[in-house]
Amino acid sequence: MVAPEYYLLLAAAVFCIGLFGVLTRRNALYFLMSVELMLNAANINFVAFSSYYGDLTGQVFALFVIALAAAEVAIGIGIILVLYRNFGVTDVTVPREMRW
Amino acid sequence: MVDAFAYVPAIVVLPFVSFLVALAFGKYLPKGGAFGGIAATAGSFLLSLWVLATVAGGGQHTETLYTWVSTDGIAAGIGPQEIELTFGVLIDPLSALMLVIVTLIATLVHVFSLGYMNDEGERDLPRYYAGLGLFTASMLGFVVADNLLMAFMFFELVGLCSYLLIGFHFREPGPPSAAKKAFLVTRFGDYFFLIGVVAVFATFGTASFVGSESFPVLAEHALNGEFDAWTPFGLDVGTWFTAVGLLVLGGAIGKSAQFPLHTWLPDAMEGPTPVSALIHAATMVAAGVYLVARMYGFYVLTPTTMAIIAFVGGFTALFAATMGLVKEELKQVLAYSTISQYGYMMLALGAGGYVAAVFHLMTHAFFKALLFLGAGAVIIAMHHEENMWEMGGLKEKLPVTYWTFVAGSLALAGIFPFAGFWSKDEILYEALVHGLNEPLLLGAWAMGLLAVPVTAFYTFRMVFLTFHGEPRTDTARDPHPIRWNVKGPLTVLGVLAVVSGAVNMVPVQKVLGLEGIDFLHLWLDGHYGGFSELTSHHYADLGPYSSGYIAGGEIPTVLIGAGVSLALALGGLGLAWKLYNVPEPAEHTAALGGIKTVLYNNYYQDELQVRIAQVTAGVASVADTFDQGVIDGVVNGVSSVSLVSGDRIRRVQTGVVTHYAALLTLGVTGLILVLGVLGGWFL
């Protein structure tokens, strides 16, 4: 059995890659992918601890997160579509009107 | 049996409801809400009659309806006793009589307004009827008030309503200015009144008018040494009571337009004429005299205050009457006669003639309302022309107005047997018999007596110029017709102006020895119902005056007094007849020369008050600088600090999603670090 530390390190690495993507990328599609990575980092943790404690709750949670991620992508792509129709780009730094 | 006293609050509330209805729904109602007002005041009138009948049947009533504040005076630092601020009603013969007068006049004024305002196509009628309703309600609240603080509040409401109604035609330049003047001048008096109210609370711990714990009774005990009243600076009790009495009197002088605060009243003629009738006869101006009568038990204890009231009253009676001599506008003459007549009432109160003052208050309410409504009818007929020199010869065209107006004028001039004769004669009689031992009072009496022929002269100058002679303009040749809603109130008041003197024919009673026909004396003396500490003989017992008689007895004094005042009145009337009852009257007042100019300019009182106001302009400007600089500066400073900091901080918002994500990440990282340090991870 693999020790949980390795799983946690893997999850942290995946999460940080996702976070890096969100903070540095301008294209909204990269955003969606990065968010997906962050969500799956959380999934890795859920499954790892589920296996470590022998409790299935974590795995159930992981399933929920997958469903949630699918819904999020659907909405996210909708938003990107609207963004593209209005601004002609998928660059998130272009629309700045939603401020004071 | 249903108790009439349970409905006393309804008398006040009904006109208030009509105010609310006219304000909210007036523009959807026929006649701009007039019928609501008529129904409400007529309802109040009927309830007041019921209350009057109950008092006549031996009833009296006082009740605290609501306790507003109850506090320990020592803790609050305003005196030695526990202090309760309450609202309540007090029904005794005086307030019951006044309720009937006020509601009757208010009802008639509402009816008359149908003719004066609705038929003349005035705009903003809901505002007008709302004002009338609130005015009536405030005055009624003042009349039934059972303590000085409640009286003060309604007194102020009356002042507010007069402001609203005098300034009714606010689109023209004159009325708003007159309204402001009325408000400011009466406020000046009310300022002293307010201090007086606080002083009464501090001294006695109560401001109630009635009961063994009321402030007049406590003041009586304090002077006997049976009650330990609080006084400031270690003053003598009597001196302090005089000061308190004079402070409260300030309010009465402002509202009742006594010298030197009379200047607002002639300007108040800018208001609609029915409003003038209401102000002068029943509500605002009557409030001052009523206030003094209400707390008369307190005033009679201090001879100095009494002498001042009498002297101010006598002086005002003569002073205002002389100004009425030269006026050219119908309503101006009536305005000065009002000031003069209220001067008589003050004279009566100061001279110990409590019943005489209330009697004159009643008869004056009837004949002055009549004269103002008659003037209103003339103004309708003359297409809103008020200058008497543009009138003349209206006698044949307006018979109802003419005859009722003459009845009112005879009453005002004090001609036997009209109402004004009885009341004015009684005032002069009281002042004379009490004044024989008091030189100051005798001076006040002399001025009151001198005012009698002057009054008769200007009254009949007005009648002859308006109604007699040849018509001097085309409008006077072909006047506008008037309707039932004008004639009706005039007739009612005309009858009252003739007969209402009969309730108190004291000279007849004294000369013929008929007991029991001086109904008003018996009424105010608690023979029918009332509180023992609010009766006229109780006041007479407390009062500082003793009676003296001339020509060897009471009956000759009565006869000589009545004869002299009647002869003087007839003399004034006769002179007016000779000078002005001719087809083409001339401006005889021009013969007075420089005196006319002085009189016409009201003794330059307005100019003097403006000068005094300018002297205080320096103080006002400092206060203004303080207000603008410090008070407003603090408020503006707070707001500009918020504005500037908000302007800076909002720049954090860039609108770029990535920045928000970065801030979120930084925030979470920072939070984790803080929690980690506090939780001891790194140690």
Coordinates of C-alpha atoms in Angstrom, one line a residue, chain A residues 13 20 22 24 29-30 35-36 43 45-46 49 51 55 63-64 71-73 76 78 81-82 85 87 94-96:
Chain A
A13 CA 1.2 19.5 -7.2
F20 CA -0.9 28.6 -11.7
V22 CA -5.9 30.3 -13.4
T24 CA -1.4 33.3 -15.5
L29 CA -10.7 27.9 -22.0
Y30 CA -7.5 27.4 -20.1
V35 CA -10.3 24.7 -12.6
E36 CA -10.7 21.1 -13.6
N43 CA -10.7 14.3 -5.7
N45 CA -7.3 13.7 -1.6
F46 CA -10.9 12.4 -1.1
F49 CA -8.2 9.3 2.6
S51 CA -8.8 4.3 1.1
D55 CA -14.5 4.6 4.6
L63 CA -18.4 11.1 -7.5
F64 CA -20.3 14.2 -6.5
A71 CA -22.1 21.0 -14.5
E72 CA -19.5 23.7 -14.0
V73 CA -18.0 23.1 -17.4
G76 CA -18.5 27.8 -18.0
G78 CA -21.9 29.0 -21.9
L81 CA -19.7 31.6 -25.6
V82 CA -21.5 34.8 -24.4
R85 CA -20.2 36.9 -28.9
F87 CA -16.2 40.9 -27.3
V94 CA -10.6 42.4 -22.1
P95 CA -14.1 42.7 -20.4
R96 CA -13.5 45.2 -17.5

